[in-house]
C-alpha cells in the first residue's frame, strides 16, 4: 500500500506523488479554509462516494479501498491532498473482556512543522476507543478525517465470532468537490460557505441562500415540488401543494397564484319580511351566502349573483337581492338597490346580474355577502337557488 501525499515530506516528493494528489477539490468552508472530505465517484456510477470504503473481510480485519481526499489544517497550514492507490487491510484489536468499545478509522496527516510528531507523512489509522458499559467513539486526532466508527463487542476475537461487519460499521465519510461544484451530501447537515452554493441532499437539489439550504428549483424562481417548501425565501416564490394548487408567497403568506373563481350557493329556500337589507334568512339550514377572497394584483373582481325570489300573496311587492362587501371591519360596498336583482309579484321569478368591483388592495382579504329585502313591510318573501360567484380580473 502506498498512501501518497504532497507538500508534507521534507524530501523525497516524487512527480508521481504530485500527479496523484493534485486533485483540485476544495469546497470552501471560509475564505482561507476548505471542507475536508472525500472526492465523490464510483467505478460504475451507482454510488455517490466509493472512495475509502471499508469492507469487513475477516473476523477482526477489514479492507479499506482506494480513494482520494483532502484534509484541511489550520488556516495558515493549507489543505493536504491524499491518495490511497491500493487497498489496505486494517486489523482491529480483540474486544475487551467485559465491556464494548467503539474504534475510529481515520485518515491522518503528520506534519512535523506544525506538530510534535517529528513525522512528515499521511497515514491510515485505527484510533482505539475506551471500553465502557455505554461506549462512545474516541475523539478524532488533530489533522485527521474520520472515515468509520466500528463497534467492537466485549470478548470479540478471531476465535470467538469476530466483529459482525453487517451491523458494526457507521459510515462517517463526507464528500467534497471543487469550488462551484454540486456537493453530494450523505445526510450530514452543514451550513453553506457562500450564497449560490449547491448541494444534492439525498436526491434533493438545494441552494444556500445565505442562511439556509433552499430546495431547488425554488431558489431560482422555479416551482418548488409539493411538500418540499414551508418557509419562502423571497416575495414571488412559487410552490405546488398536495391539493395541486399553485401558490405564490406575498411576503407574509402563501396565496393561490391564480385565485378563484370562487362560488357559493344555497338551494334550501329561506324567507324574510324585512324592508331593510338583511343577510340572514329564516326557515333555512343555510341562513346566509358569503364568499371570502384575496384581492388580485389588478385590484378588481367580477361579482355575479342571483336568486329565485317570490313575495307570497302580494302582486305589488318586490324582492331585492344585492351584495355587501367588507374588508375586515370596514364596509367597502353597502347594500343598495342600484346593484340589486329584483323580482316583483307572485309567483316568483329568477334573476341575476354581474357587476365589477374595483379599487381593492392587492393581497388583502375581502368578504362578499348576499343581502335581501322586500319592498312592503310584513310581506313574507322567499329566496331560493341563491348563488354568488367571485371571479378575479387579472
CSV table of C-alpha atoms in Angstrom, one decimal:
chain,number,residue,atom,x,y,z
A,1,UNK,CA,0.0,0.0,0.0
A,2,UNK,CA,1.2,3.5,-0.9
A,3,UNK,CA,-0.6,6.4,0.6
A,4,UNK,CA,0.5,9.4,-1.4
A,5,UNK,CA,0.6,13.0,-0.1
A,6,UNK,CA,2.1,16.2,-1.4
A,7,UNK,CA,3.8,19.1,0.3
A,8,UNK,CA,4.3,17.2,3.6
A,9,UNK,CA,7.6,15.3,3.3
A,10,UNK,CA,10.8,17.5,3.7
A,11,UNK,CA,12.4,15.5,0.9
A,12,UNK,CA,11.5,12.8,-1.5
A,13,UNK,CA,8.3,14.0,-3.0
A,14,UNK,CA,8.2,12.4,-6.4
A,15,UNK,CA,6.5,13.5,-9.6
A,16,UNK,CA,4.1,10.6,-9.1
A,17,UNK,CA,3.2,11.9,-5.6
A,18,UNK,CA,2.4,15.3,-7.1
A,19,UNK,CA,0.4,14.0,-10.1
A,20,UNK,CA,-1.7,11.7,-7.9
A,21,UNK,CA,-2.6,14.3,-5.3
A,22,UNK,CA,-3.2,17.4,-7.3
A,23,UNK,CA,-7.0,16.9,-7.3
A,24,UNK,CA,-8.4,20.4,-7.2
A,25,UNK,CA,-11.1,19.5,-4.7
A,26,UNK,CA,-11.6,22.4,-2.4
A,27,UNK,CA,-15.2,23.2,-1.3
A,28,UNK,CA,-14.8,26.4,0.6
A,29,UNK,CA,-15.5,26.4,4.3
A,30,UNK,CA,-14.5,30.1,4.7
A,31,UNK,CA,-12.1,32.5,2.8
A,32,UNK,CA,-9.0,30.6,3.9
A,33,UNK,CA,-10.0,27.0,4.6
A,34,UNK,CA,-11.6,24.2,2.6
A,35,UNK,CA,-14.0,21.4,3.6
A,36,UNK,CA,-12.2,18.3,4.5
A,37,UNK,CA,-13.7,15.3,2.6
A,38,UNK,CA,-13.5,12.6,0.1
A,39,UNK,CA,-13.9,13.1,-3.7
A,40,UNK,CA,-17.1,11.5,-4.9
A,41,UNK,CA,-17.4,8.9,-7.6
A,42,UNK,CA,-17.6,5.2,-8.1
A,43,UNK,CA,-16.5,2.7,-10.8
A,44,UNK,CA,-20.0,2.0,-12.1
A,45,UNK,CA,-21.6,5.4,-11.3
A,46,UNK,CA,-24.1,3.8,-8.8
A,47,UNK,CA,-22.8,5.4,-5.6
A,48,UNK,CA,-22.1,9.0,-4.5
A,49,UNK,CA,-18.9,8.1,-2.8
A,50,UNK,CA,-17.0,4.9,-3.0
A,51,UNK,CA,-13.5,6.2,-2.1
A,52,UNK,CA,-12.1,4.9,1.2
A,53,UNK,CA,-15.0,2.4,1.5
A,54,UNK,CA,-14.4,0.0,4.4
A,55,UNK,CA,-15.3,-3.7,3.9
A,56,UNK,CA,-15.2,-6.4,6.5
A,57,UNK,CA,-13.1,-9.2,5.1
A,58,UNK,CA,-12.3,-11.5,8.1
A,59,UNK,CA,-13.2,-11.9,11.8
A,60,UNK,CA,-11.2,-9.0,13.1
A,61,UNK,CA,-9.9,-7.3,9.9
A,62,UNK,CA,-11.4,-5.0,7.2
A,63,UNK,CA,-10.2,-3.8,3.9
A,64,UNK,CA,-10.1,-0.1,3.2
A,65,UNK,CA,-10.5,0.6,-0.5
A,66,UNK,CA,-8.7,3.2,-2.6
A,67,UNK,CA,-9.7,6.8,-2.8
A,68,UNK,CA,-8.8,10.5,-2.8
A,69,UNK,CA,-9.4,13.1,-0.2
A,70,UNK,CA,-8.3,16.5,1.2
A,71,UNK,CA,-7.7,17.3,4.8
A,72,UNK,CA,-7.7,20.9,6.0
A,73,UNK,CA,-5.3,22.1,8.6
A,74,UNK,CA,-5.2,25.3,10.5
A,75,UNK,CA,-5.9,28.4,8.4
A,76,UNK,CA,-2.1,29.0,8.0
A,77,UNK,CA,-1.4,25.4,7.1
A,78,UNK,CA,-3.5,25.0,4.0
A,79,UNK,CA,-5.1,21.8,2.7
A,80,UNK,CA,-3.4,18.5,2.4
A,81,UNK,CA,-4.4,16.3,-0.6
A,82,UNK,CA,-4.0,12.5,-0.1
A,83,UNK,CA,-4.5,9.5,-2.4
A,84,UNK,CA,-4.7,5.8,-1.5
A,85,UNK,CA,-3.9,4.0,-4.7
A,86,UNK,CA,-4.5,0.4,-3.5
A,87,UNK,CA,-6.5,-1.4,-0.8
A,88,UNK,CA,-5.1,-1.7,2.7
A,89,UNK,CA,-6.1,-4.3,5.4
A,90,UNK,CA,-6.8,-2.9,8.9
A,91,UNK,CA,-6.7,-5.3,11.9
A,92,UNK,CA,-8.8,-4.4,14.9
A,93,UNK,CA,-7.7,-5.4,18.5
A,94,UNK,CA,-9.7,-8.0,20.3
A,95,UNK,CA,-12.6,-6.9,22.3
A,96,UNK,CA,-12.3,-6.1,26.0
A,97,UNK,CA,-13.1,-8.9,28.3
A,98,UNK,CA,-16.1,-7.1,30.0
A,99,UNK,CA,-17.2,-4.1,28.0
A,100,UNK,CA,-17.9,-3.0,24.5
A,101,UNK,CA,-15.9,-0.3,22.8
A,102,UNK,CA,-16.0,1.8,19.6
A,103,UNK,CA,-13.0,2.3,17.4
A,104,UNK,CA,-12.5,5.1,14.9
A,105,UNK,CA,-10.9,4.7,11.4
A,106,UNK,CA,-9.2,7.9,10.2
A,107,UNK,CA,-7.0,9.4,7.6
A,108,UNK,CA,-4.3,11.4,9.3
A,109,UNK,CA,-1.7,13.9,8.4
A,110,UNK,CA,1.6,14.2,10.3
A,111,UNK,CA,3.4,17.4,9.7
A,112,UNK,CA,6.3,17.9,12.0
A,113,UNK,CA,6.4,21.6,11.1
A,114,UNK,CA,3.1,22.1,13.0
A,115,UNK,CA,3.0,19.2,15.5
A,116,UNK,CA,5.5,17.3,17.7
A,117,UNK,CA,5.4,14.0,15.9
A,118,UNK,CA,8.6,14.6,14.0
A,119,UNK,CA,7.0,12.9,11.1
A,120,UNK,CA,6.0,14.1,7.6
A,121,UNK,CA,3.6,11.7,6.2
A,122,UNK,CA,0.0,10.6,5.7
A,123,UNK,CA,-1.4,7.5,7.4
A,124,UNK,CA,-4.5,5.3,7.8
A,125,UNK,CA,-5.1,4.6,11.5
A,126,UNK,CA,-7.4,2.9,13.9
A,127,UNK,CA,-8.0,5.0,17.0
A,128,UNK,CA,-9.0,2.6,19.7
A,129,UNK,CA,-11.9,3.5,21.9
A,130,UNK,CA,-12.3,3.1,25.6
A,131,UNK,CA,-14.3,0.1,26.8
A,132,UNK,CA,-17.4,1.1,28.7
A,133,UNK,CA,-21.0,0.0,29.5
A,134,UNK,CA,-22.1,2.7,27.1
A,135,UNK,CA,-19.1,3.2,24.8
A,136,UNK,CA,-18.6,6.3,22.7
A,137,UNK,CA,-16.2,6.8,19.8
A,138,UNK,CA,-12.9,8.4,20.6
A,139,UNK,CA,-12.2,12.0,19.5
A,140,UNK,CA,-10.5,12.3,16.1
A,141,UNK,CA,-6.8,13.2,16.3
A,142,UNK,CA,-5.7,16.6,15.1
A,143,UNK,CA,-5.4,17.0,11.3
A,144,UNK,CA,-7.4,13.8,10.5
A,145,UNK,CA,-10.5,12.9,8.6
A,146,UNK,CA,-12.8,10.3,10.3
A,147,UNK,CA,-14.0,7.5,7.9
A,148,UNK,CA,-15.8,5.0,10.0
A,149,UNK,CA,-16.9,4.0,13.5
A,150,UNK,CA,-16.6,0.3,14.3
A,151,UNK,CA,-18.3,-1.3,17.2
A,152,UNK,CA,-16.2,-4.0,18.9
A,153,UNK,CA,-18.2,-6.1,21.3
A,154,UNK,CA,-16.8,-7.4,24.6
A,155,UNK,CA,-15.0,-10.7,24.3
A,156,UNK,CA,-14.8,-10.5,20.5
A,157,UNK,CA,-11.8,-12.2,18.8
A,158,UNK,CA,-11.0,-14.2,15.8
A,159,UNK,CA,-11.7,-17.3,17.7
A,160,UNK,CA,-15.0,-16.0,19.2
A,161,UNK,CA,-17.1,-15.0,16.3
A,162,UNK,CA,-15.3,-11.8,15.4
A,163,UNK,CA,-16.9,-8.4,14.5
A,164,UNK,CA,-20.3,-8.5,12.9
A,165,UNK,CA,-19.5,-6.3,10.0
A,166,UNK,CA,-23.1,-6.1,8.7
A,167,UNK,CA,-24.0,-4.0,11.8
A,168,UNK,CA,-20.8,-2.8,13.4
A,169,UNK,CA,-19.8,0.0,10.9
A,170,UNK,CA,-21.1,3.5,10.9
A,171,UNK,CA,-20.1,5.5,7.8
A,172,UNK,CA,-18.7,8.9,8.7
A,173,UNK,CA,-17.3,9.8,5.3
A,174,UNK,CA,-18.2,13.3,4.0
A,175,UNK,CA,-17.6,14.3,0.3
A,176,UNK,CA,-16.0,17.4,-1.1
A,177,UNK,CA,-15.9,18.8,-4.6
A,178,UNK,CA,-14.1,21.6,-6.5
A,179,UNK,CA,-15.4,25.1,-5.8
A,180,UNK,CA,-18.6,25.7,-7.7
A,181,UNK,CA,-19.4,22.1,-7.9
A,182,UNK,CA,-22.6,20.4,-6.5
A,183,UNK,CA,-21.8,18.7,-3.3
A,184,UNK,CA,-23.3,15.2,-3.0
A,185,UNK,CA,-24.0,15.1,0.8
A,186,UNK,CA,-24.7,11.8,2.5
A,187,UNK,CA,-27.1,13.1,5.1
A,188,UNK,CA,-25.0,15.4,7.2
A,189,UNK,CA,-26.3,18.9,7.7
A,190,UNK,CA,-23.6,21.7,7.5
A,191,UNK,CA,-24.1,25.3,6.6
A,192,UNK,CA,-23.0,26.6,3.2
A,193,UNK,CA,-20.0,28.8,2.7
A,194,UNK,CA,-21.5,31.3,0.2
A,195,UNK,CA,-24.9,32.2,-1.3
A,196,UNK,CA,-25.3,30.3,-4.6
A,197,UNK,CA,-23.6,27.2,-3.4
A,198,UNK,CA,-25.4,24.0,-4.3
A,199,UNK,CA,-25.7,20.5,-2.8
A,200,UNK,CA,-27.5,17.3,-3.6
A,201,UNK,CA,-29.1,16.2,-0.3
A,202,UNK,CA,-30.4,12.6,-0.5
A,203,UNK,CA,-31.7,13.2,-4.1
A,204,UNK,CA,-33.0,16.8,-3.5
A,205,UNK,CA,-31.0,19.6,-5.1
A,206,UNK,CA,-30.6,22.6,-2.7
A,207,UNK,CA,-29.1,26.1,-2.9
A,208,UNK,CA,-27.6,28.0,0.0
A,209,UNK,CA,-29.3,31.4,0.3
A,210,UNK,CA,-27.0,32.9,2.9
A,211,UNK,CA,-28.9,31.4,5.9
A,212,UNK,CA,-30.5,28.1,4.9
A,213,UNK,CA,-30.5,25.4,2.2
A,214,UNK,CA,-33.4,26.1,-0.1
A,215,UNK,CA,-34.9,23.3,-2.2
A,216,UNK,CA,-34.2,23.7,-6.0
A,217,UNK,CA,-35.8,24.9,-8.3
A,218,UNK,CA,-37.5,27.2,-5.7
A,219,UNK,CA,-34.2,29.0,-5.2
A,220,UNK,CA,-34.1,30.1,-8.9
A,221,UNK,CA,-37.6,31.1,-9.4
A,222,UNK,CA,-39.0,27.7,-10.4
A,223,UNK,CA,-41.9,25.9,-8.8
A,224,UNK,CA,-41.0,24.0,-5.6
A,225,UNK,CA,-42.5,20.5,-5.7
A,226,UNK,CA,-45.2,19.8,-3.2
A,227,UNK,CA,-44.1,19.0,0.3
A,228,UNK,CA,-40.6,20.5,-0.1
A,229,UNK,CA,-41.0,24.1,0.9
A,230,UNK,CA,-42.7,25.5,4.0
A,231,UNK,CA,-40.9,28.8,4.5
A,232,UNK,CA,-40.3,31.0,1.4
A,233,UNK,CA,-37.1,32.8,0.7
A,234,UNK,CA,-38.4,35.8,-1.2
A,235,UNK,CA,-41.6,37.5,-2.4
A,236,UNK,CA,-42.8,36.0,-5.6
A,237,UNK,CA,-41.6,32.4,-4.9
A,238,UNK,CA,-43.9,29.7,-6.1
A,239,UNK,CA,-44.8,26.2,-4.8
A,240,UNK,CA,-47.1,23.3,-5.6
A,241,UNK,CA,-49.3,21.9,-2.8
A,242,UNK,CA,-50.7,18.4,-2.1
A,243,UNK,CA,-54.1,19.8,-3.3
A,244,UNK,CA,-52.4,20.7,-6.6
A,245,UNK,CA,-52.9,24.4,-6.1
A,246,UNK,CA,-50.2,26.6,-7.3
A,247,UNK,CA,-49.3,29.2,-4.6
A,248,UNK,CA,-47.3,32.4,-4.5
A,249,UNK,CA,-45.5,33.9,-1.4
A,250,UNK,CA,-46.6,37.5,-0.9
A,251,UNK,CA,-44.2,38.3,1.9
A,252,UNK,CA,-46.4,37.1,4.7
A,253,UNK,CA,-48.5,34.2,3.4
A,254,UNK,CA,-48.9,31.6,0.7
A,255,UNK,CA,-51.8,32.6,-1.6
A,256,UNK,CA,-53.2,31.0,-4.7
A,257,UNK,CA,-51.1,32.0,-7.7
A,258,UNK,CA,-54.3,32.1,-9.9
A,259,UNK,CA,-57.1,32.9,-7.4
A,260,UNK,CA,-60.6,31.9,-8.0
A,261,UNK,CA,-63.2,31.9,-9.3
A,262,UNK,CA,-64.9,31.2,-6.0
A,263,UNK,CA,-68.5,30.1,-5.8
A,264,UNK,CA,-71.1,29.7,-3.0
A,265,UNK,CA,-74.8,28.7,-3.2
A,266,UNK,CA,-77.9,27.9,-1.2
A,267,UNK,CA,-80.5,25.6,-2.7
A,268,UNK,CA,-82.6,25.5,0.5
A,269,UNK,CA,-85.1,28.3,0.4
A,270,UNK,CA,-85.4,30.9,3.2
A,271,UNK,CA,-87.6,33.8,3.8
A,272,UNK,CA,-87.7,37.4,5.3
A,273,UNK,CA,-90.3,40.1,5.9
A,274,UNK,CA,-87.6,42.8,6.4
A,275,UNK,CA,-87.8,46.0,4.3
A,276,UNK,CA,-84.2,46.8,5.2
A,277,UNK,CA,-81.4,44.7,3.8
A,278,UNK,CA,-80.6,41.6,5.9
A,279,UNK,CA,-78.0,38.9,5.4
A,280,UNK,CA,-80.0,36.3,7.4
A,281,UNK,CA,-82.9,34.3,6.0
A,282,UNK,CA,-85.3,32.4,8.2
A,283,UNK,CA,-86.6,28.9,7.8
A,284,UNK,CA,-83.5,27.6,6.1
A,285,UNK,CA,-80.5,25.5,7.0
A,286,UNK,CA,-78.2,28.0,5.3
A,287,UNK,CA,-79.1,31.4,6.7
A,288,UNK,CA,-76.6,33.4,4.6
A,289,UNK,CA,-74.4,33.1,1.5
A,290,UNK,CA,-70.9,34.6,1.7
A,291,UNK,CA,-67.6,34.3,-0.1
A,292,UNK,CA,-64.2,35.5,1.3
A,293,UNK,CA,-61.5,36.1,-1.3
A,294,UNK,CA,-58.0,37.6,-1.6
A,295,UNK,CA,-57.8,40.6,-3.9
A,296,UNK,CA,-55.7,40.0,-7.0
A,297,UNK,CA,-52.9,42.3,-8.1
A,298,UNK,CA,-55.3,44.1,-10.5
A,299,UNK,CA,-57.5,45.1,-7.5
A,300,UNK,CA,-60.6,44.2,-9.4
A,301,UNK,CA,-63.1,41.3,-9.5
A,302,UNK,CA,-66.4,40.4,-11.2
A,303,UNK,CA,-69.3,39.6,-8.9
A,304,UNK,CA,-72.1,37.5,-10.3
A,305,UNK,CA,-75.1,36.8,-8.1
A,306,UNK,CA,-78.8,35.9,-8.3
A,307,UNK,CA,-81.8,34.1,-6.8
A,308,UNK,CA,-85.3,33.0,-7.3
A,309,UNK,CA,-87.5,35.4,-5.4
A,310,UNK,CA,-91.2,35.2,-4.6
A,311,UNK,CA,-93.2,37.7,-2.5
A,312,UNK,CA,-96.1,35.5,-1.2
A,313,UNK,CA,-99.6,36.6,-2.0
A,314,UNK,CA,-98.8,40.2,-2.9
A,315,UNK,CA,-98.6,41.0,-6.6
A,316,UNK,CA,-97.4,44.6,-5.8
A,317,UNK,CA,-94.5,43.6,-3.6
A,318,UNK,CA,-90.9,43.4,-5.0
A,319,UNK,CA,-88.0,41.3,-3.7
A,320,UNK,CA,-84.4,42.6,-3.8
A,321,UNK,CA,-81.0,40.7,-3.6
A,322,UNK,CA,-77.8,42.6,-3.6
A,323,UNK,CA,-74.3,42.4,-2.1
A,324,UNK,CA,-72.4,43.9,0.8
A,325,UNK,CA,-68.5,44.0,0.6
A,326,UNK,CA,-66.3,44.3,3.6
A,327,UNK,CA,-62.5,44.4,4.2
A,328,UNK,CA,-62.1,43.4,7.9
A,329,UNK,CA,-64.3,45.7,9.8
A,330,UNK,CA,-64.6,48.3,7.0
A,331,UNK,CA,-67.6,48.3,4.7
A,332,UNK,CA,-66.5,48.8,1.1
A,333,UNK,CA,-69.9,48.5,-0.5
A,334,UNK,CA,-73.1,48.9,1.4
A,335,UNK,CA,-76.1,47.0,0.1
A,336,UNK,CA,-78.2,49.2,-2.1
A,337,UNK,CA,-80.9,48.9,-4.8
A,338,UNK,CA,-78.6,50.1,-7.6
A,339,UNK,CA,-76.7,46.8,-7.6
A,340,UNK,CA,-79.7,44.6,-6.8
A,341,UNK,CA,-81.5,42.0,-8.8
A,342,UNK,CA,-85.3,42.5,-8.4
A,343,UNK,CA,-88.4,40.3,-8.8
A,344,UNK,CA,-91.9,41.6,-8.4
A,345,UNK,CA,-95.2,39.7,-7.8
A,346,UNK,CA,-96.3,36.2,-7.0
A,347,UNK,CA,-95.3,33.6,-8.3
A,348,UNK,CA,-91.5,34.1,-8.1
A,349,UNK,CA,-89.0,35.0,-10.7
A,350,UNK,CA,-85.3,34.1,-11.1
A,351,UNK,CA,-82.9,37.0,-11.7
A,352,UNK,CA,-79.1,37.5,-11.8
A,353,UNK,CA,-76.6,40.2,-12.6
A,354,UNK,CA,-72.8,40.8,-13.0
A,355,UNK,CA,-71.0,43.8,-11.7
A,356,UNK,CA,-67.4,44.9,-11.4
A,357,UNK,CA,-65.8,45.6,-8.0
A,358,UNK,CA,-62.6,47.6,-8.3
A,359,UNK,CA,-60.1,49.7,-6.3
A,360,UNK,CA,-59.3,46.8,-4.0
A,361,UNK,CA,-55.9,46.5,-2.3
A,362,UNK,CA,-54.0,43.5,-3.7
A,363,UNK,CA,-53.4,40.6,-1.3
A,364,UNK,CA,-55.9,41.8,1.3
A,365,UNK,CA,-58.9,39.5,2.2
A,366,UNK,CA,-62.4,40.7,1.4
A,367,UNK,CA,-65.8,39.3,2.1
A,368,UNK,CA,-68.9,39.4,-0.2
A,369,UNK,CA,-72.3,38.7,1.4
A,370,UNK,CA,-75.7,38.4,-0.3
A,371,UNK,CA,-78.3,40.8,1.3
A,372,UNK,CA,-82.1,40.6,0.9
A,373,UNK,CA,-85.2,42.7,1.5
A,374,UNK,CA,-88.8,43.1,0.4
A,375,UNK,CA,-90.5,46.4,-0.6
A,376,UNK,CA,-93.7,46.1,1.5
A,377,UNK,CA,-93.5,45.6,5.3
A,378,UNK,CA,-94.8,42.3,6.5
A,379,UNK,CA,-94.9,40.5,3.2
A,380,UNK,CA,-93.2,37.2,3.5
A,381,UNK,CA,-90.8,36.8,0.6
A,382,UNK,CA,-89.0,33.6,-0.3
A,383,UNK,CA,-85.5,33.4,-1.7
A,384,UNK,CA,-84.3,30.2,-3.3
A,385,UNK,CA,-81.5,29.0,-5.5
A,386,UNK,CA,-79.2,31.7,-4.3
A,387,UNK,CA,-75.7,31.8,-5.7
A,388,UNK,CA,-72.6,34.1,-5.6
A,389,UNK,CA,-69.5,33.9,-7.8
A,390,UNK,CA,-66.4,36.0,-7.4
A,391,UNK,CA,-64.0,36.0,-10.4
A,392,UNK,CA,-60.7,37.8,-10.1
A,393,UNK,CA,-59.7,40.0,-13.0
A,394,UNK,CA,-56.0,39.6,-13.9
